[in-house]
Amino acid sequence: MDEWFTQSLSDSDPAVFEAIGNERRRQEAINLIASESLTSQAVREASGCVMTNKYAEGYPGKRYYGGCEYVDVVEELAIERAKKLFSAEHVNVQPHSGTQANLAVYLAMLKPGDTILSMELSHGGHLSHGYKINESGKLYNGEFYNVSKQTGRIDPAEVLARAREVEPKMIVCGYSAYPRKVPFKEFREIADAVDAYLMADIAHIAGLVAAGVHPSPIDYADFVTTTTHKTLMGPRGAMIMCREEYAKDIDRAVFPGCQGGPFMQQIAAKAVCFKENLAKERRELNQQVADNAKALAEELLGYDFNLVSGGTDNHLMLADLSNKNITGKDAEKALGESGITLNKNTVPYDTQSPFVTSGIRIGTPCVTARGMKQPQMKQIADMINEAVTTPSAETINKVRDRACDLTSQFPVYV
Ligand SMILES: *Cc1c(COP(=O)(O)O)cnc(C)c1O
């Protein structure tokens, strides 16, 4: 065999090897990006395994390729574990991403031009929920509901009124930047009232749902989609859950509808991730994710931060910085230089452009996975307050020293 096949990465490609090493070190910063998490060594081993060499179009036992006996084992394990984790009747673990999972559901159930009703993007929705710049908004007619201006929360009566107005074929609940519990039962009633399908996209909260920290949509939604790389703390990828009656349509929409060969190395890693999430320790960790978010929110409120809806029930919060004299964009930059990674975010009814924004989104999965608890949340809130209130070079240097001190006590990689 040519030596390219047997060399280690450091020998064969120093440029890529170096970038990966730098990324590893970068990840030691305080990471408050709400959509990210940390994977276990086991998940990364599976996701980097030889199953990447395998074509397996089709489903376990019904493949279009030979030699699928072992990839069938991991896909069956992934499916069985996911069913158990979410009490789902049917699961498809092949979608490459959350966006792709959502597209597959629409493809299975809708006709071009049908109406999808989902949350306004700037209020916490996701591109794949019918926005014009995504295929879902080109093939289908996207209509949107808002959060209430007074409370920052979803008002089911407002959503019902909007649903009666636009007569959707599909209603989507589940968000990228919504800090409160999603009222799945109310959404079911709204969907029934207008005879629409209900899809719950739990990409952000799936780990909390699996742990019983957030209510589950499984008894209410016709379709539940999720990524596996957010609070589930698994590999990049996604899955779709539904009742048996829709199983065939959903499976056909994923393959051959909008994907070819499944990524078997990722499916192996999803199986590992589901096993981890079934364990008591992971359920406790996800409870701590929410407890940490609550603690961080309390501290920030104490520093006069204006949190959308006044706090959080899950793993994230949105701070509206209008009263702090700084935009989301500038806050993201100042915090980044201070050793705290997070993202700027629109807040509901934002007056700034999506590139500037008035807010920041703050999430606790990563810091919790590395072992931080309430006392560290107190320190982080104080650092955020310092950097955002006085983003001078002097303050930023001081905060960065404190951030380094904290992270060195909670290493990600040893
Ligand atoms: C992150 C997210 C997705 C999908 O993500 P991909 O980047 O396509 O994997 C879908 N829906 C919601 C609500 C999300 O937050």
GROMACS .gro file of C-alpha atoms in nm, residues 104-352:
model
  249
  104ALA     CA    1  -3.724   1.543   0.450
  105VAL     CA    2  -4.036   1.589   0.668
  106TYR     CA    3  -4.172   1.861   0.438
  107LEU     CA    4  -4.087   1.653   0.132
  108ALA     CA    5  -4.274   1.356   0.279
  109MET     CA    6  -4.590   1.543   0.381
  110LEU     CA    7  -4.628   1.862   0.177
  111LYS     CA    8  -4.683   1.963  -0.184
  112PRO     CA    9  -4.490   2.256  -0.333
  113GLY     CA   10  -4.669   2.580  -0.248
  114ASP     CA   11  -4.824   2.448   0.077
  115THR     CA   12  -4.801   2.679   0.376
  116ILE     CA   13  -4.565   2.624   0.671
  117LEU     CA   14  -4.633   2.832   0.983
  118SER     CA   15  -4.330   2.879   1.209
  119MET     CA   16  -4.164   3.130   1.439
  120GLU     CA   17  -4.022   3.451   1.295
  121LEU     CA   18  -3.645   3.410   1.248
  122SER     CA   19  -3.554   3.720   1.446
  123HIS     CA   20  -3.771   3.592   1.735
  124GLY     CA   21  -3.583   3.262   1.764
  125GLY     CA   22  -3.689   3.056   1.460
  126HIS     CA   23  -3.459   2.864   1.226
  127LEU     CA   24  -3.377   2.909   0.855
  128SER     CA   25  -3.506   2.562   0.774
  129HIS     CA   26  -3.857   2.653   0.894
  130GLY     CA   27  -3.971   2.818   0.570
  131TYR     CA   28  -3.743   3.121   0.523
  132LYS     CA   29  -3.699   3.254   0.172
  133ILE     CA   30  -3.321   3.206   0.159
  134ASN     CA   31  -3.359   2.836   0.248
  135GLU     CA   32  -3.502   2.574   0.012
  136SER     CA   33  -3.793   2.533   0.259
  137GLY     CA   34  -3.902   2.889   0.181
  138LYS     CA   35  -3.866   2.847  -0.194
  139LEU     CA   36  -4.057   2.520  -0.230
  140TYR     CA   37  -4.317   2.612   0.033
  141ASN     CA   38  -4.495   2.925   0.147
  142GLY     CA   39  -4.346   3.035   0.482
  143GLU     CA   40  -4.568   3.229   0.722
  144PHE     CA   41  -4.458   3.331   1.070
  145TYR     CA   42  -4.574   3.392   1.427
  146ASN     CA   43  -4.404   3.611   1.687
  147VAL     CA   44  -4.339   3.597   2.057
  148SER     CA   45  -4.552   3.835   2.258
  149LYS     CA   46  -4.408   4.185   2.283
  150GLN     CA   47  -4.502   4.214   2.651
  151THR     CA   48  -4.376   3.880   2.780
  152GLY     CA   49  -4.117   3.765   2.524
  153ARG     CA   50  -4.298   3.430   2.532
  154ILE     CA   51  -4.514   3.237   2.288
  155ASP     CA   52  -4.880   3.329   2.330
  156PRO     CA   53  -5.084   3.028   2.206
  157ALA     CA   54  -5.389   3.249   2.143
  158GLU     CA   55  -5.182   3.469   1.908
  159VAL     CA   56  -5.044   3.163   1.729
  160LEU     CA   57  -5.397   3.022   1.688
  161ALA     CA   58  -5.520   3.350   1.541
  162ARG     CA   59  -5.227   3.352   1.298
  163ALA     CA   60  -5.294   2.986   1.207
  164ARG     CA   61  -5.659   3.061   1.128
  165GLU     CA   62  -5.543   3.349   0.910
  166VAL     CA   63  -5.284   3.162   0.698
  167GLU     CA   64  -5.430   2.805   0.707
  168PRO     CA   65  -5.101   2.615   0.721
  169LYS     CA   66  -5.055   2.253   0.618
  170MET     CA   67  -4.767   2.225   0.869
  171ILE     CA   68  -4.702   2.408   1.196
  172VAL     CA   69  -4.348   2.410   1.332
  173CYS     CA   70  -4.256   2.459   1.697
  174GLY     CA   71  -3.903   2.434   1.837
  175TYR     CA   72  -3.642   2.708   1.814
  176SER     CA   73  -3.282   2.825   1.807
  177ALA     CA   74  -3.307   3.107   2.057
  178TYR     CA   75  -3.611   3.061   2.277
  179PRO     CA   76  -3.530   3.049   2.650
  180ARG     CA   77  -3.862   2.911   2.775
  181LYS     CA   78  -4.051   2.583   2.770
  182VAL     CA   79  -4.225   2.513   2.438
  183PRO     CA   80  -4.601   2.459   2.496
  184PHE     CA   81  -4.630   2.142   2.287
  185LYS     CA   82  -4.978   2.052   2.410
  186GLU     CA   83  -5.114   2.394   2.310
  187PHE     CA   84  -4.947   2.360   1.970
  188ARG     CA   85  -5.126   2.025   1.922
  189GLU     CA   86  -5.458   2.194   1.993
  190ILE     CA   87  -5.377   2.472   1.746
  191ALA     CA   88  -5.274   2.220   1.478
  192ASP     CA   89  -5.598   2.025   1.533
  193ALA     CA   90  -5.806   2.343   1.515
  194VAL     CA   91  -5.673   2.422   1.165
  195ASP     CA   92  -5.618   2.061   1.052
  196ALA     CA   93  -5.240   2.096   1.011
  197TYR     CA   94  -4.952   1.860   1.080
  198LEU     CA   95  -4.738   1.951   1.379
  199MET     CA   96  -4.360   1.923   1.364
  200ALA     CA   97  -4.153   1.979   1.678
  201ASP     CA   98  -3.791   2.065   1.600
  202ILE     CA   99  -3.610   1.998   1.928
  203ALA     CA  100  -3.257   2.049   1.787
  204HIS     CA  101  -3.158   2.274   2.077
  205ILE     CA  102  -3.333   2.103   2.367
  206ALA     CA  103  -3.315   1.732   2.276
  207GLY     CA  104  -3.070   1.651   2.557
  208LEU     CA  105  -3.295   1.824   2.808
  209VAL     CA  106  -3.599   1.640   2.671
  210ALA     CA  107  -3.417   1.306   2.691
  211ALA     CA  108  -3.323   1.382   3.051
  212GLY     CA  109  -3.676   1.485   3.147
  213VAL     CA  110  -3.563   1.842   3.216
  214HIS     CA  111  -3.789   1.981   2.940
  215PRO     CA  112  -4.131   1.828   2.851
  216SER     CA  113  -4.132   1.593   2.552
  217PRO     CA  114  -4.329   1.663   2.233
  218ILE     CA  115  -4.348   1.294   2.145
  219ASP     CA  116  -4.717   1.252   2.239
  220TYR     CA  117  -4.822   1.574   2.068
  221ALA     CA  118  -4.622   1.624   1.748
  222ASP     CA  119  -4.670   1.418   1.431
  223PHE     CA  120  -4.299   1.460   1.359
  224VAL     CA  121  -4.010   1.532   1.592
  225THR     CA  122  -3.677   1.629   1.440
  226THR     CA  123  -3.350   1.698   1.618
  227THR     CA  124  -2.982   1.742   1.562
  228THR     CA  125  -2.751   1.514   1.759
  229HIS     CA  126  -2.471   1.768   1.809
  230LYS     CA  127  -2.633   2.022   2.041
  231THR     CA  128  -2.753   1.928   2.392
  232LEU     CA  129  -2.743   1.558   2.300
  233MET     CA  130  -2.364   1.611   2.291
  234GLY     CA  131  -2.318   1.369   2.004
  235PRO     CA  132  -2.167   1.382   1.655
  236ARG     CA  133  -2.281   1.631   1.392
  237GLY     CA  134  -2.600   1.491   1.242
  238ALA     CA  135  -2.973   1.460   1.293
  239MET     CA  136  -3.272   1.228   1.312
  240ILE     CA  137  -3.648   1.218   1.260
  241MET     CA  138  -3.905   1.055   1.490
  242CYS     CA  139  -4.264   0.980   1.399
  243ARG     CA  140  -4.551   0.740   1.453
  244GLU     CA  141  -4.550   0.412   1.262
  245GLU     CA  142  -4.816   0.540   1.019
  246TYR     CA  143  -4.570   0.789   0.868
  247ALA     CA  144  -4.261   0.565   0.884
  248LYS     CA  145  -4.255   0.463   0.517
  249ASP     CA  146  -4.312   0.818   0.389
  250ILE     CA  147  -4.040   0.961   0.611
  251ASP     CA  148  -3.786   0.690   0.525
  252ARG     CA  149  -3.849   0.735   0.152
  253ALA     CA  150  -3.817   1.112   0.180
  254VAL     CA  151  -3.473   1.080   0.345
  255PHE     CA  152  -3.347   0.812   0.106
  256PRO     CA  153  -3.383   0.826  -0.190
  257GLY     CA  154  -3.576   1.155  -0.155
  258CYS     CA  155  -3.303   1.394  -0.055
  259GLN     CA  156  -2.995   1.195   0.046
  260GLY     CA  157  -2.785   0.916  -0.099
  261GLY     CA  158  -2.560   0.698   0.113
  262PRO     CA  159  -2.587   0.742   0.490
  263PHE     CA  160  -2.276   0.846   0.685
  264MET     CA  161  -2.228   0.517   0.871
  265GLN     CA  162  -1.941   0.649   1.086
  266GLN     CA  163  -2.175   0.925   1.208
  267ILE     CA  164  -2.455   0.676   1.267
  268ALA     CA  165  -2.212   0.466   1.474
  269ALA     CA  166  -2.132   0.779   1.674
  270LYS     CA  167  -2.505   0.858   1.712
  271ALA     CA  168  -2.553   0.508   1.860
  272VAL     CA  169  -2.278   0.583   2.113
  273CYS     CA  170  -2.431   0.923   2.191
  274PHE     CA  171  -2.776   0.768   2.257
  275LYS     CA  172  -2.623   0.513   2.494
  276GLU     CA  173  -2.455   0.796   2.682
  277ASN     CA  174  -2.784   0.988   2.703
  278LEU     CA  175  -2.965   0.684   2.844
  279ALA     CA  176  -2.723   0.678   3.139
  280LYS     CA  177  -2.813   0.835   3.472
  281GLU     CA  178  -2.495   1.047   3.473
  282ARG     CA  179  -2.593   1.220   3.149
  283ARG     CA  180  -2.943   1.290   3.275
  284GLU     CA  181  -2.787   1.452   3.580
  285LEU     CA  182  -2.550   1.648   3.360
  286ASN     CA  183  -2.840   1.783   3.156
  287GLN     CA  184  -3.019   1.884   3.475
  288GLN     CA  185  -2.700   2.071   3.569
  289VAL     CA  186  -2.699   2.239   3.225
  290ALA     CA  187  -3.040   2.388   3.308
  291ASP     CA  188  -2.945   2.464   3.670
  292ASN     CA  189  -2.634   2.645   3.548
  293ALA     CA  190  -2.838   2.847   3.298
  294LYS     CA  191  -3.074   2.949   3.577
  295ALA     CA  192  -2.782   3.048   3.801
  296LEU     CA  193  -2.613   3.247   3.525
  297ALA     CA  194  -2.942   3.423   3.444
  298GLU     CA  195  -2.997   3.517   3.811
  299GLU     CA  196  -2.648   3.665   3.832
  300LEU     CA  197  -2.686   3.862   3.509
  301LEU     CA  198  -3.023   3.998   3.623
  302GLY     CA  199  -2.840   4.114   3.934
  303TYR     CA  200  -2.606   4.315   3.709
  304ASP     CA  201  -2.911   4.476   3.546
  305PHE     CA  202  -2.896   4.271   3.228
  306ASN     CA  203  -3.225   4.269   3.045
  307LEU     CA  204  -3.305   3.904   2.964
  308VAL     CA  205  -3.573   3.831   2.706
  309SER     CA  206  -3.876   3.686   2.892
  310GLY     CA  207  -3.698   3.766   3.219
  311GLY     CA  208  -3.493   3.448   3.249
  312THR     CA  209  -3.467   3.089   3.129
  313ASP     CA  210  -3.622   2.742   3.164
  314ASN     CA  211  -3.365   2.564   2.950
  315HIS     CA  212  -2.996   2.579   2.853
  316LEU     CA  213  -2.991   2.929   2.705
  317MET     CA  214  -3.081   3.291   2.759
  318LEU     CA  215  -3.095   3.600   2.540
  319ALA     CA  216  -2.962   3.926   2.678
  320ASP     CA  217  -3.096   4.245   2.522
  321LEU     CA  218  -2.805   4.490   2.557
  322SER     CA  219  -3.000   4.805   2.461
  323ASN     CA  220  -2.963   4.939   2.816
  324LYS     CA  221  -2.588   4.861   2.820
  325ASN     CA  222  -2.486   5.097   2.543
  326ILE     CA  223  -2.327   4.824   2.330
  327THR     CA  224  -2.448   4.628   2.026
  328GLY     CA  225  -2.451   4.250   2.003
  329LYS     CA  226  -2.172   4.266   1.746
  330ASP     CA  227  -1.941   4.473   1.969
  331ALA     CA  228  -2.024   4.264   2.276
  332GLU     CA  229  -1.939   3.943   2.089
  333LYS     CA  230  -1.603   4.097   1.992
  334ALA     CA  231  -1.519   4.229   2.340
  335LEU     CA  232  -1.612   3.899   2.502
  336GLY     CA  233  -1.418   3.699   2.241
  337GLU     CA  234  -1.105   3.900   2.319
  338SER     CA  235  -1.172   3.834   2.688
  339GLY     CA  236  -1.166   3.456   2.639
  340ILE     CA  237  -1.544   3.408   2.633
  341THR     CA  238  -1.689   3.273   2.308
  342LEU     CA  239  -2.056   3.339   2.230
  343ASN     CA  240  -2.265   3.485   1.951
  344LYS     CA  241  -2.450   3.807   1.885
  345ASN     CA  242  -2.822   3.744   1.833
  346THR     CA  243  -3.130   3.940   1.734
  347VAL     CA  244  -3.377   3.991   2.014
  348PRO     CA  245  -3.754   3.994   1.942
  349TYR     CA  246  -3.857   4.325   1.782
  350ASP     CA  247  -3.488   4.415   1.737
  351THR     CA  248  -3.421   4.755   1.581
  352GLN     CA  249  -3.066   4.663   1.471
   0.00000   0.00000   0.00000
